[in-house]
Amino acid sequence: MTTPRKIIIDTDPGQDDAVAILLALASPEELEVLGITAVAGNVPLPLTQKNARIVCELAGKADVNVYAGCAAPLKRRLVTAEHVHGKTGLDGPVLNDPAMPLQDTHAVEFLINTLRREPAESVTLCPLGPLTNIATALQAAPDIAPRIREIVLMGGAYFQVGNITPTAEFNIYVDPEAADIVFRSGVPLVVMPLDVTHKALVTKPRNDAFRALPGPVGHAVAEMTDFFERFDKEKYGSEGAPLHDPCVTAYLIRPELFTGRHINVEIETRGDFTQGMTVADWWRVSGRAPNAMFMGDLDAEGFFGLLTERLARL
């Protein structure tokens, strides 16, 4: 029996963040969620920390500690995505305000304390939003970098180029300086770019399977994806909404669902047209040392099978 992998989910919920959190909380054999840290991103921090608690309660896991972190990027004005996620960030289902408390400790302090306390290389960080909290922790406490087992993040793009600008994916674009710090940190990185997440499409049959699950979780997830798929269908002409962030959790449970390359990825922080771009050396032409496992493909049927099976548990 393998012991579950210890993880901290760093998030800006977001409907797809919510599904990623639900998948983690439904998978205690593989994943032990030490805490959830909220960051400003899809919506401002007061909503992301509230939404993280709403999702824990939806899962019946009100004992998970949620910490509020950075309210703005390191050097820039916050850009949010209400145009995708709605004014609450979790538009779609009717969800009650959370009863569980927000922890008093700042998310960055929680990250640093936990990484210093737990055995070296035992904790995996799972950022689903802008990398502000993670970069702030790495800057404040450089000693934690070698203690991190791995950072598995949703962010960036290469073949799919960008979704908030022509060249940048939203999470990296919001705080490119933070992303630059994380990508230069020397911590082992696994990246779920749009190249993969756009293949995790919630088609109607897949959403019907969520809706048919017993209990409130499947129905809430179906209503969330109903809400935000209108944006992607209109923009990409796709048959449903991509579930970006659950790719992170699914990878931790079933890594064999994903394929990619260990390559060099640099973050553009100064480009006039390319700010926030993940410059991924997919063809290995730069001569720069690899710093990230950059995923390129996934087994979508296996991914949705896992998701449906696990959400049915909640």
PDB file of C-alpha atoms in Angstrom:
ATOM      1  CA  MET A   1       0.000   0.000   0.000  1.00  0.00           C
ATOM      2  CA  THR A   2       1.590   3.257  -1.085  1.00  0.00           C
ATOM      3  CA  THR A   3       1.211   6.233   1.216  1.00  0.00           C
ATOM      4  CA  PRO A   4      -0.738   9.115  -0.282  1.00  0.00           C
ATOM      5  CA  ARG A   5       1.272  11.963  -1.763  1.00  0.00           C
ATOM      6  CA  LYS A   6       1.174  15.124   0.354  1.00  0.00           C
ATOM      7  CA  ILE A   7      -0.028  18.107  -1.650  1.00  0.00           C
ATOM      8  CA  ILE A   8      -0.905  21.773  -1.185  1.00  0.00           C
ATOM      9  CA  ILE A   9      -3.381  23.137  -3.723  1.00  0.00           C
ATOM     10  CA  ASP A  10      -2.783  26.796  -4.604  1.00  0.00           C
ATOM     11  CA  THR A  11      -5.837  28.102  -6.407  1.00  0.00           C
ATOM     12  CA  ASP A  12      -8.061  30.931  -7.667  1.00  0.00           C
ATOM     13  CA  PRO A  13     -11.430  29.156  -8.055  1.00  0.00           C
ATOM     14  CA  GLY A  14     -12.838  29.248 -10.930  1.00  0.00           C
ATOM     15  CA  GLN A  15     -15.141  26.408 -11.999  1.00  0.00           C
ATOM     16  CA  ASP A  16     -12.321  24.252 -13.345  1.00  0.00           C
ATOM     17  CA  ASP A  17     -10.310  24.866 -10.152  1.00  0.00           C
ATOM     18  CA  ALA A  18     -13.336  23.645  -8.221  1.00  0.00           C
ATOM     19  CA  VAL A  19     -13.366  20.382 -10.188  1.00  0.00           C
ATOM     20  CA  ALA A  20      -9.613  19.941  -9.601  1.00  0.00           C
ATOM     21  CA  ILE A  21     -10.120  20.404  -5.843  1.00  0.00           C
ATOM     22  CA  LEU A  22     -13.084  18.004  -5.797  1.00  0.00           C
ATOM     23  CA  LEU A  23     -11.030  15.349  -7.608  1.00  0.00           C
ATOM     24  CA  ALA A  24      -8.225  15.701  -5.040  1.00  0.00           C
ATOM     25  CA  LEU A  25     -10.594  15.532  -2.063  1.00  0.00           C
ATOM     26  CA  ALA A  26     -12.267  12.441  -3.558  1.00  0.00           C
ATOM     27  CA  SER A  27      -8.928  10.608  -3.843  1.00  0.00           C
ATOM     28  CA  PRO A  28      -7.535  10.106  -0.314  1.00  0.00           C
ATOM     29  CA  GLU A  29      -5.693   6.888  -1.249  1.00  0.00           C
ATOM     30  CA  GLU A  30      -3.448   8.841  -3.618  1.00  0.00           C
ATOM     31  CA  LEU A  31      -3.542  12.399  -2.267  1.00  0.00           C
ATOM     32  CA  GLU A  32      -3.361  13.933   1.197  1.00  0.00           C
ATOM     33  CA  VAL A  33      -4.400  17.582   0.957  1.00  0.00           C
ATOM     34  CA  LEU A  34      -2.375  19.402   3.633  1.00  0.00           C
ATOM     35  CA  GLY A  35      -4.167  22.679   2.931  1.00  0.00           C
ATOM     36  CA  ILE A  36      -5.546  24.931   0.226  1.00  0.00           C
ATOM     37  CA  THR A  37      -4.035  28.350  -0.425  1.00  0.00           C
ATOM     38  CA  ALA A  38      -6.001  30.992  -2.315  1.00  0.00           C
ATOM     39  CA  VAL A  39      -4.551  33.598  -4.666  1.00  0.00           C
ATOM     40  CA  ALA A  40      -6.078  36.408  -6.714  1.00  0.00           C
ATOM     41  CA  GLY A  41      -6.616  35.408 -10.337  1.00  0.00           C
ATOM     42  CA  ASN A  42      -9.864  34.383 -12.000  1.00  0.00           C
ATOM     43  CA  VAL A  43     -11.595  36.667  -9.496  1.00  0.00           C
ATOM     44  CA  PRO A  44     -10.181  38.837  -6.661  1.00  0.00           C
ATOM     45  CA  LEU A  45      -8.863  37.249  -3.447  1.00  0.00           C
ATOM     46  CA  PRO A  46     -11.983  37.806  -1.273  1.00  0.00           C
ATOM     47  CA  LEU A  47     -13.871  35.602  -3.729  1.00  0.00           C
ATOM     48  CA  THR A  48     -11.159  32.994  -4.368  1.00  0.00           C
ATOM     49  CA  GLN A  49     -10.676  32.260  -0.654  1.00  0.00           C
ATOM     50  CA  LYS A  50     -14.465  32.100  -0.204  1.00  0.00           C
ATOM     51  CA  ASN A  51     -14.862  29.844  -3.255  1.00  0.00           C
ATOM     52  CA  ALA A  52     -12.178  27.452  -2.002  1.00  0.00           C
ATOM     53  CA  ARG A  53     -14.192  27.007   1.203  1.00  0.00           C
ATOM     54  CA  ILE A  54     -17.462  26.604  -0.718  1.00  0.00           C
ATOM     55  CA  VAL A  55     -15.867  23.775  -2.722  1.00  0.00           C
ATOM     56  CA  CYS A  56     -14.558  22.018   0.407  1.00  0.00           C
ATOM     57  CA  GLU A  57     -18.047  22.124   1.916  1.00  0.00           C
ATOM     58  CA  LEU A  58     -19.598  20.895  -1.344  1.00  0.00           C
ATOM     59  CA  ALA A  59     -17.249  17.896  -1.086  1.00  0.00           C
ATOM     60  CA  GLY A  60     -18.222  17.347   2.560  1.00  0.00           C
ATOM     61  CA  LYS A  61     -14.639  18.143   3.634  1.00  0.00           C
ATOM     62  CA  ALA A  62     -15.059  21.164   5.908  1.00  0.00           C
ATOM     63  CA  ASP A  63     -12.006  20.037   7.903  1.00  0.00           C
ATOM     64  CA  VAL A  64      -9.564  21.102   5.144  1.00  0.00           C
ATOM     65  CA  ASN A  65      -7.734  24.306   6.087  1.00  0.00           C
ATOM     66  CA  VAL A  66      -7.989  27.194   3.624  1.00  0.00           C
ATOM     67  CA  TYR A  67      -5.541  30.121   3.716  1.00  0.00           C
ATOM     68  CA  ALA A  68      -5.777  33.461   1.911  1.00  0.00           C
ATOM     69  CA  GLY A  69      -2.629  34.616   0.139  1.00  0.00           C
ATOM     70  CA  CYS A  70      -1.583  37.404  -2.208  1.00  0.00           C
ATOM     71  CA  ALA A  71      -4.239  39.820  -3.416  1.00  0.00           C
ATOM     72  CA  ALA A  72      -2.210  41.187  -6.345  1.00  0.00           C
ATOM     73  CA  PRO A  73       0.639  40.113  -8.639  1.00  0.00           C
ATOM     74  CA  LEU A  74       4.234  40.873  -7.666  1.00  0.00           C
ATOM     75  CA  LYS A  75       4.655  43.929  -9.887  1.00  0.00           C
ATOM     76  CA  ARG A  76       1.472  44.402 -11.881  1.00  0.00           C
ATOM     77  CA  ARG A  77      -2.153  45.377 -11.614  1.00  0.00           C
ATOM     78  CA  LEU A  78      -4.441  42.363 -11.194  1.00  0.00           C
ATOM     79  CA  VAL A  79      -6.184  41.108 -14.340  1.00  0.00           C
ATOM     80  CA  THR A  80      -9.227  38.897 -13.637  1.00  0.00           C
ATOM     81  CA  ALA A  81     -11.470  36.649 -15.757  1.00  0.00           C
ATOM     82  CA  GLU A  82     -15.081  37.298 -14.779  1.00  0.00           C
ATOM     83  CA  HIS A  83     -15.835  37.237 -18.515  1.00  0.00           C
ATOM     84  CA  VAL A  84     -15.181  33.488 -18.357  1.00  0.00           C
ATOM     85  CA  HIS A  85     -16.124  32.455 -14.825  1.00  0.00           C
ATOM     86  CA  GLY A  86     -18.900  34.926 -13.968  1.00  0.00           C
ATOM     87  CA  LYS A  87     -18.915  37.539 -11.251  1.00  0.00           C
ATOM     88  CA  THR A  88     -18.523  35.041  -8.377  1.00  0.00           C
ATOM     89  CA  GLY A  89     -15.981  32.830 -10.156  1.00  0.00           C
ATOM     90  CA  LEU A  90     -18.289  29.845  -9.577  1.00  0.00           C
ATOM     91  CA  ASP A  91     -21.322  31.005 -11.536  1.00  0.00           C
ATOM     92  CA  GLY A  92     -23.688  28.260 -12.643  1.00  0.00           C
ATOM     93  CA  PRO A  93     -24.906  26.262  -9.643  1.00  0.00           C
ATOM     94  CA  VAL A  94     -26.580  27.770  -6.589  1.00  0.00           C
ATOM     95  CA  LEU A  95     -24.018  27.311  -3.807  1.00  0.00           C
ATOM     96  CA  ASN A  96     -24.359  28.355  -0.177  1.00  0.00           C
ATOM     97  CA  ASP A  97     -21.901  30.703   1.503  1.00  0.00           C
ATOM     98  CA  PRO A  98     -19.341  28.685   3.479  1.00  0.00           C
ATOM     99  CA  ALA A  99     -19.730  28.101   7.216  1.00  0.00           C
ATOM    100  CA  MET A 100     -16.164  26.829   7.666  1.00  0.00           C
ATOM    101  CA  PRO A 101     -13.656  29.487   8.753  1.00  0.00           C
ATOM    102  CA  LEU A 102     -10.785  30.963   6.821  1.00  0.00           C
ATOM    103  CA  GLN A 103      -7.500  30.291   8.639  1.00  0.00           C
ATOM    104  CA  ASP A 104      -5.759  33.293  10.223  1.00  0.00           C
ATOM    105  CA  THR A 105      -2.311  32.425   8.826  1.00  0.00           C
ATOM    106  CA  HIS A 106      -1.281  34.004   5.507  1.00  0.00           C
ATOM    107  CA  ALA A 107      -0.981  31.451   2.709  1.00  0.00           C
ATOM    108  CA  VAL A 108       2.696  32.254   2.102  1.00  0.00           C
ATOM    109  CA  GLU A 109       3.511  31.697   5.772  1.00  0.00           C
ATOM    110  CA  PHE A 110       1.591  28.402   5.686  1.00  0.00           C
ATOM    111  CA  LEU A 111       3.534  27.283   2.598  1.00  0.00           C
ATOM    112  CA  ILE A 112       6.902  28.125   4.169  1.00  0.00           C
ATOM    113  CA  ASN A 113       6.082  26.594   7.568  1.00  0.00           C
ATOM    114  CA  THR A 114       4.710  23.401   6.030  1.00  0.00           C
ATOM    115  CA  LEU A 115       7.658  22.883   3.711  1.00  0.00           C
ATOM    116  CA  ARG A 116      10.085  23.420   6.594  1.00  0.00           C
ATOM    117  CA  ARG A 117       8.168  21.084   8.894  1.00  0.00           C
ATOM    118  CA  GLU A 118       7.438  18.156   6.566  1.00  0.00           C
ATOM    119  CA  PRO A 119      10.251  15.811   5.490  1.00  0.00           C
ATOM    120  CA  ALA A 120      12.350  17.160   2.635  1.00  0.00           C
ATOM    121  CA  GLU A 121      10.981  16.305  -0.828  1.00  0.00           C
ATOM    122  CA  SER A 122       7.692  15.009   0.554  1.00  0.00           C
ATOM    123  CA  VAL A 123       5.328  17.853  -0.384  1.00  0.00           C
ATOM    124  CA  THR A 124       4.092  18.574  -3.914  1.00  0.00           C
ATOM    125  CA  LEU A 125       2.726  22.030  -4.731  1.00  0.00           C
ATOM    126  CA  CYS A 126      -0.232  22.172  -7.114  1.00  0.00           C
ATOM    127  CA  PRO A 127      -0.762  25.718  -8.426  1.00  0.00           C
ATOM    128  CA  LEU A 128      -3.960  26.126 -10.450  1.00  0.00           C
ATOM    129  CA  GLY A 129      -3.805  29.927 -10.818  1.00  0.00           C
ATOM    130  CA  PRO A 130      -1.233  32.713 -11.035  1.00  0.00           C
ATOM    131  CA  LEU A 131       2.019  31.765  -9.305  1.00  0.00           C
ATOM    132  CA  THR A 132       2.143  34.764  -6.942  1.00  0.00           C
ATOM    133  CA  ASN A 133       1.898  32.830  -3.655  1.00  0.00           C
ATOM    134  CA  ILE A 134       4.503  30.255  -4.696  1.00  0.00           C
ATOM    135  CA  ALA A 135       6.988  32.860  -5.960  1.00  0.00           C
ATOM    136  CA  THR A 136       6.516  35.001  -2.845  1.00  0.00           C
ATOM    137  CA  ALA A 137       7.268  31.984  -0.644  1.00  0.00           C
ATOM    138  CA  LEU A 138      10.367  31.085  -2.699  1.00  0.00           C
ATOM    139  CA  GLN A 139      11.634  34.676  -2.463  1.00  0.00           C
ATOM    140  CA  ALA A 140      10.978  34.965   1.275  1.00  0.00           C
ATOM    141  CA  ALA A 141      12.463  31.560   2.131  1.00  0.00           C
ATOM    142  CA  PRO A 142      14.928  30.277  -0.486  1.00  0.00           C
ATOM    143  CA  ASP A 143      15.657  27.298   1.777  1.00  0.00           C
ATOM    144  CA  ILE A 144      12.279  25.734   0.884  1.00  0.00           C
ATOM    145  CA  ALA A 145      13.101  25.225  -2.816  1.00  0.00           C
ATOM    146  CA  PRO A 146      15.142  22.016  -2.376  1.00  0.00           C
ATOM    147  CA  ARG A 147      12.511  20.704   0.063  1.00  0.00           C
ATOM    148  CA  ILE A 148       9.712  20.753  -2.527  1.00  0.00           C
ATOM    149  CA  ARG A 149       9.183  17.342  -4.127  1.00  0.00           C
ATOM    150  CA  GLU A 150       7.660  18.773  -7.303  1.00  0.00           C
ATOM    151  CA  ILE A 151       5.489  21.609  -8.577  1.00  0.00           C
ATOM    152  CA  VAL A 152       2.698  20.388 -10.849  1.00  0.00           C
ATOM    153  CA  LEU A 153       0.979  23.423 -12.336  1.00  0.00           C
ATOM    154  CA  MET A 154      -1.638  24.444 -14.845  1.00  0.00           C
ATOM    155  CA  GLY A 155      -0.325  27.255 -16.988  1.00  0.00           C
ATOM    156  CA  GLY A 156       1.254  28.275 -20.229  1.00  0.00           C
ATOM    157  CA  ALA A 157       0.873  27.119 -23.799  1.00  0.00           C
ATOM    158  CA  TYR A 158       3.006  26.453 -26.811  1.00  0.00           C
ATOM    159  CA  PHE A 159       1.116  25.033 -29.791  1.00  0.00           C
ATOM    160  CA  GLN A 160      -2.129  26.589 -28.521  1.00  0.00           C
ATOM    161  CA  VAL A 161      -0.282  29.906 -28.015  1.00  0.00           C
ATOM    162  CA  GLY A 162      -2.592  32.013 -25.800  1.00  0.00           C
ATOM    163  CA  ASN A 163      -6.075  32.481 -24.398  1.00  0.00           C
ATOM    164  CA  ILE A 164      -5.903  35.936 -22.751  1.00  0.00           C
ATOM    165  CA  THR A 165      -3.576  37.517 -25.347  1.00  0.00           C
ATOM    166  CA  PRO A 166      -2.494  36.078 -28.714  1.00  0.00           C
ATOM    167  CA  THR A 167       0.618  34.634 -27.065  1.00  0.00           C
ATOM    168  CA  ALA A 168      -0.103  34.134 -23.351  1.00  0.00           C
ATOM    169  CA  GLU A 169      -2.154  31.792 -21.200  1.00  0.00           C
ATOM    170  CA  PHE A 170      -4.094  33.517 -18.413  1.00  0.00           C
ATOM    171  CA  ASN A 171      -2.357  32.163 -15.271  1.00  0.00           C
ATOM    172  CA  ILE A 172       1.128  33.041 -16.510  1.00  0.00           C
ATOM    173  CA  TYR A 173       0.008  36.359 -18.011  1.00  0.00           C
ATOM    174  CA  VAL A 174      -1.490  37.596 -14.744  1.00  0.00           C
ATOM    175  CA  ASP A 175       1.874  37.384 -12.955  1.00  0.00           C
ATOM    176  CA  PRO A 176       4.729  36.653 -15.358  1.00  0.00           C
ATOM    177  CA  GLU A 177       7.358  37.790 -12.834  1.00  0.00           C
ATOM    178  CA  ALA A 178       6.087  35.160 -10.374  1.00  0.00           C
ATOM    179  CA  ALA A 179       6.128  32.520 -13.099  1.00  0.00           C
ATOM    180  CA  ASP A 180       9.696  33.487 -13.985  1.00  0.00           C
ATOM    181  CA  ILE A 181      10.781  32.967 -10.355  1.00  0.00           C
ATOM    182  CA  VAL A 182       9.107  29.537 -10.223  1.00  0.00           C
ATOM    183  CA  PHE A 183      10.501  28.374 -13.587  1.00  0.00           C
ATOM    184  CA  ARG A 184      14.015  29.424 -12.533  1.00  0.00           C
ATOM    185  CA  SER A 185      13.747  27.926  -9.033  1.00  0.00           C
ATOM    186  CA  GLY A 186      15.357  24.571  -9.815  1.00  0.00           C
ATOM    187  CA  VAL A 187      12.329  22.775  -8.346  1.00  0.00           C
ATOM    188  CA  PRO A 188      11.178  19.856 -10.553  1.00  0.00           C
ATOM    189  CA  LEU A 189       8.264  21.176 -12.627  1.00  0.00           C
ATOM    190  CA  VAL A 190       5.416  19.463 -14.437  1.00  0.00           C
ATOM    191  CA  VAL A 191       3.421  21.851 -16.628  1.00  0.00           C
ATOM    192  CA  MET A 192      -0.129  21.346 -17.916  1.00  0.00           C
ATOM    193  CA  PRO A 193      -0.374  23.907 -20.743  1.00  0.00           C
ATOM    194  CA  LEU A 194      -3.382  24.690 -22.921  1.00  0.00           C
ATOM    195  CA  ASP A 195      -1.924  22.147 -25.375  1.00  0.00           C
ATOM    196  CA  VAL A 196      -3.142  19.433 -23.010  1.00  0.00           C
ATOM    197  CA  THR A 197      -6.060  21.083 -21.266  1.00  0.00           C
ATOM    198  CA  HIS A 198      -7.821  21.946 -24.527  1.00  0.00           C
ATOM    199  CA  LYS A 199      -8.011  18.179 -25.114  1.00  0.00           C
ATOM    200  CA  ALA A 200      -9.908  17.704 -21.810  1.00  0.00           C
ATOM    201  CA  LEU A 201     -13.195  18.835 -23.348  1.00  0.00           C
ATOM    202  CA  VAL A 202     -16.470  18.422 -21.495  1.00  0.00           C
ATOM    203  CA  THR A 203     -18.682  17.189 -24.329  1.00  0.00           C
ATOM    204  CA  LYS A 204     -22.412  16.786 -23.753  1.00  0.00           C
ATOM    205  CA  PRO A 205     -22.204  13.025 -23.017  1.00  0.00           C
ATOM    206  CA  ARG A 206     -19.403  13.656 -20.498  1.00  0.00           C
ATOM    207  CA  ASN A 207     -21.399  16.387 -18.784  1.00  0.00           C
ATOM    208  CA  ASP A 208     -24.526  14.213 -18.771  1.00  0.00           C
ATOM    209  CA  ALA A 209     -22.466  11.589 -16.938  1.00  0.00           C
ATOM    210  CA  PHE A 210     -21.561  14.169 -14.263  1.00  0.00           C
ATOM    211  CA  ARG A 211     -25.182  15.278 -13.957  1.00  0.00           C
ATOM    212  CA  ALA A 212     -26.371  11.701 -13.498  1.00  0.00           C
ATOM    213  CA  LEU A 213     -24.095  11.082 -10.491  1.00  0.00           C
ATOM    214  CA  PRO A 214     -25.803  10.626  -7.112  1.00  0.00           C
ATOM    215  CA  GLY A 215     -25.533  13.471  -4.599  1.00  0.00           C
ATOM    216  CA  PRO A 216     -25.021  17.200  -5.109  1.00  0.00           C
ATOM    217  CA  VAL A 217     -21.449  17.202  -6.468  1.00  0.00           C
ATOM    218  CA  GLY A 218     -22.032  15.803  -9.948  1.00  0.00           C
ATOM    219  CA  HIS A 219     -24.978  18.104 -10.503  1.00  0.00           C
ATOM    220  CA  ALA A 220     -23.011  21.162  -9.333  1.00  0.00           C
ATOM    221  CA  VAL A 221     -20.073  20.268 -11.612  1.00  0.00           C
ATOM    222  CA  ALA A 222     -22.430  19.853 -14.588  1.00  0.00           C
ATOM    223  CA  GLU A 223     -23.948  23.267 -13.903  1.00  0.00           C
ATOM    224  CA  MET A 224     -20.499  24.848 -13.596  1.00  0.00           C
ATOM    225  CA  THR A 225     -19.348  23.459 -16.939  1.00  0.00           C
ATOM    226  CA  ASP A 226     -22.680  24.408 -18.540  1.00  0.00           C
ATOM    227  CA  PHE A 227     -21.972  27.961 -17.438  1.00  0.00           C
ATOM    228  CA  PHE A 228     -18.435  28.429 -18.608  1.00  0.00           C
ATOM    229  CA  GLU A 229     -18.601  26.324 -21.770  1.00  0.00           C
ATOM    230  CA  ARG A 230     -20.624  29.068 -23.483  1.00  0.00           C
ATOM    231  CA  PHE A 231     -17.443  31.151 -23.505  1.00  0.00           C
ATOM    232  CA  ASP A 232     -15.200  28.482 -25.014  1.00  0.00           C
ATOM    233  CA  LYS A 233     -17.751  27.315 -27.569  1.00  0.00           C
ATOM    234  CA  GLU A 234     -18.114  30.872 -28.805  1.00  0.00           C
ATOM    235  CA  LYS A 235     -14.377  31.536 -28.833  1.00  0.00           C
ATOM    236  CA  TYR A 236     -12.909  28.266 -30.129  1.00  0.00           C
ATOM    237  CA  GLY A 237     -15.900  26.682 -31.841  1.00  0.00           C
ATOM    238  CA  SER A 238     -15.188  23.643 -29.655  1.00  0.00           C
ATOM    239  CA  GLU A 239     -17.838  21.150 -28.572  1.00  0.00           C
ATOM    240  CA  GLY A 240     -17.484  21.934 -24.888  1.00  0.00           C
ATOM    241  CA  ALA A 241     -15.441  23.571 -22.184  1.00  0.00           C
ATOM    242  CA  PRO A 242     -11.871  22.486 -21.435  1.00  0.00           C
ATOM    243  CA  LEU A 243     -11.301  21.382 -17.852  1.00  0.00           C
ATOM    244  CA  HIS A 244      -7.870  22.938 -17.447  1.00  0.00           C
ATOM    245  CA  ASP A 245      -7.067  22.581 -13.760  1.00  0.00           C
ATOM    246  CA  PRO A 246      -8.252  19.002 -13.101  1.00  0.00           C
ATOM    247  CA  CYS A 247      -5.386  17.913 -15.374  1.00  0.00           C
ATOM    248  CA  VAL A 248      -3.060  18.717 -12.453  1.00  0.00           C
ATOM    249  CA  THR A 249      -4.915  16.489 -10.008  1.00  0.00           C
ATOM    250  CA  ALA A 250      -5.489  13.734 -12.551  1.00  0.00           C
ATOM    251  CA  TYR A 251      -1.741  13.649 -13.304  1.00  0.00           C
ATOM    252  CA  LEU A 252      -0.957  13.096  -9.615  1.00  0.00           C
ATOM    253  CA  ILE A 253      -3.391  10.166  -9.521  1.00  0.00           C
ATOM    254  CA  ARG A 254      -2.767   8.654 -12.981  1.00  0.00           C
ATOM    255  CA  PRO A 255       0.377  10.089 -14.585  1.00  0.00           C
ATOM    256  CA  GLU A 256       0.142   7.549 -17.407  1.00  0.00           C
ATOM    257  CA  LEU A 257      -2.814   9.521 -18.821  1.00  0.00           C
ATOM    258  CA  PHE A 258      -0.358  12.243 -19.931  1.00  0.00           C
ATOM    259  CA  THR A 259       2.597  12.438 -22.299  1.00  0.00           C
ATOM    260  CA  GLY A 260       5.077  15.263 -22.715  1.00  0.00           C
ATOM    261  CA  ARG A 261       8.711  16.261 -23.038  1.00  0.00           C
ATOM    262  CA  HIS A 262      11.338  17.402 -20.560  1.00  0.00           C
ATOM    263  CA  ILE A 263      12.357  20.703 -22.109  1.00  0.00           C
ATOM    264  CA  ASN A 264      13.453  24.250 -21.355  1.00  0.00           C
ATOM    265  CA  VAL A 265      10.667  26.750 -20.712  1.00  0.00           C
ATOM    266  CA  GLU A 266      11.355  30.467 -20.272  1.00  0.00           C
ATOM    267  CA  ILE A 267       8.825  33.128 -19.260  1.00  0.00           C
ATOM    268  CA  GLU A 268       8.622  36.334 -21.297  1.00  0.00           C
ATOM    269  CA  THR A 269       8.309  39.291 -18.923  1.00  0.00           C
ATOM    270  CA  ARG A 270       9.270  42.163 -21.218  1.00  0.00           C
ATOM    271  CA  GLY A 271       7.821  41.517 -24.669  1.00  0.00           C
ATOM    272  CA  ASP A 272       5.627  44.171 -26.263  1.00  0.00           C
ATOM    273  CA  PHE A 273       3.320  41.520 -27.758  1.00  0.00           C
ATOM    274  CA  THR A 274       4.445  38.415 -25.885  1.00  0.00           C
ATOM    275  CA  GLN A 275       4.316  39.331 -22.186  1.00  0.00           C
ATOM    276  CA  GLY A 276       3.492  36.214 -20.170  1.00  0.00           C
ATOM    277  CA  MET A 277       4.356  33.845 -23.009  1.00  0.00           C
ATOM    278  CA  THR A 278       5.799  30.455 -22.060  1.00  0.00           C
ATOM    279  CA  VAL A 279       8.635  30.054 -24.525  1.00  0.00           C
ATOM    280  CA  ALA A 280       8.764  26.275 -24.641  1.00  0.00           C
ATOM    281  CA  ASP A 281      11.735  24.758 -26.452  1.00  0.00           C
ATOM    282  CA  TRP A 282       9.665  21.814 -27.717  1.00  0.00           C
ATOM    283  CA  TRP A 283      12.098  21.017 -30.521  1.00  0.00           C
ATOM    284  CA  ARG A 284      15.138  21.454 -28.247  1.00  0.00           C
ATOM    285  CA  VAL A 285      16.842  24.042 -30.434  1.00  0.00           C
ATOM    286  CA  SER A 286      17.926  26.614 -27.833  1.00  0.00           C
ATOM    287  CA  GLY A 287      20.681  24.674 -26.097  1.00  0.00           C
ATOM    288  CA  ARG A 288      19.159  25.795 -22.771  1.00  0.00           C
ATOM    289  CA  ALA A 289      18.953  23.195 -20.008  1.00  0.00           C
ATOM    290  CA  PRO A 290      15.559  21.502 -19.542  1.00  0.00           C
ATOM    291  CA  ASN A 291      13.666  22.783 -16.496  1.00  0.00           C
ATOM    292  CA  ALA A 292      10.133  21.426 -16.965  1.00  0.00           C
ATOM    293  CA  MET A 293       8.175  18.361 -17.994  1.00  0.00           C
ATOM    294  CA  PHE A 294       5.897  20.115 -20.502  1.00  0.00           C
ATOM    295  CA  MET A 295       2.864  18.004 -21.310  1.00  0.00           C
ATOM    296  CA  GLY A 296       1.584  17.713 -24.852  1.00  0.00           C
ATOM    297  CA  ASP A 297      -1.172  15.111 -24.871  1.00  0.00           C
ATOM    298  CA  LEU A 298      -3.638  13.253 -22.706  1.00  0.00           C
ATOM    299  CA  ASP A 299      -5.914  10.237 -22.839  1.00  0.00           C
ATOM    300  CA  ALA A 300      -9.216  12.143 -22.662  1.00  0.00           C
ATOM    301  CA  GLU A 301     -11.392   9.044 -22.218  1.00  0.00           C
ATOM    302  CA  GLY A 302      -9.244   7.853 -19.325  1.00  0.00           C
ATOM    303  CA  PHE A 303      -9.266  11.344 -17.821  1.00  0.00           C
ATOM    304  CA  PHE A 304     -13.064  11.651 -17.858  1.00  0.00           C
ATOM    305  CA  GLY A 305     -13.455   8.078 -16.646  1.00  0.00           C
ATOM    306  CA  LEU A 306     -11.294   8.891 -13.611  1.00  0.00           C
ATOM    307  CA  LEU A 307     -13.114  12.158 -12.973  1.00  0.00           C
ATOM    308  CA  THR A 308     -16.579  10.609 -13.142  1.00  0.00           C
ATOM    309  CA  GLU A 309     -15.588   7.651 -10.953  1.00  0.00           C
ATOM    310  CA  ARG A 310     -14.065   9.871  -8.259  1.00  0.00           C
ATOM    311  CA  LEU A 311     -16.758  12.574  -8.206  1.00  0.00           C
ATOM    312  CA  ALA A 312     -19.307   9.782  -7.637  1.00  0.00           C
ATOM    313  CA  ARG A 313     -17.647   9.157  -4.254  1.00  0.00           C
ATOM    314  CA  LEU A 314     -18.411  12.613  -2.860  1.00  0.00           C
TER     315      LEU A 314
END
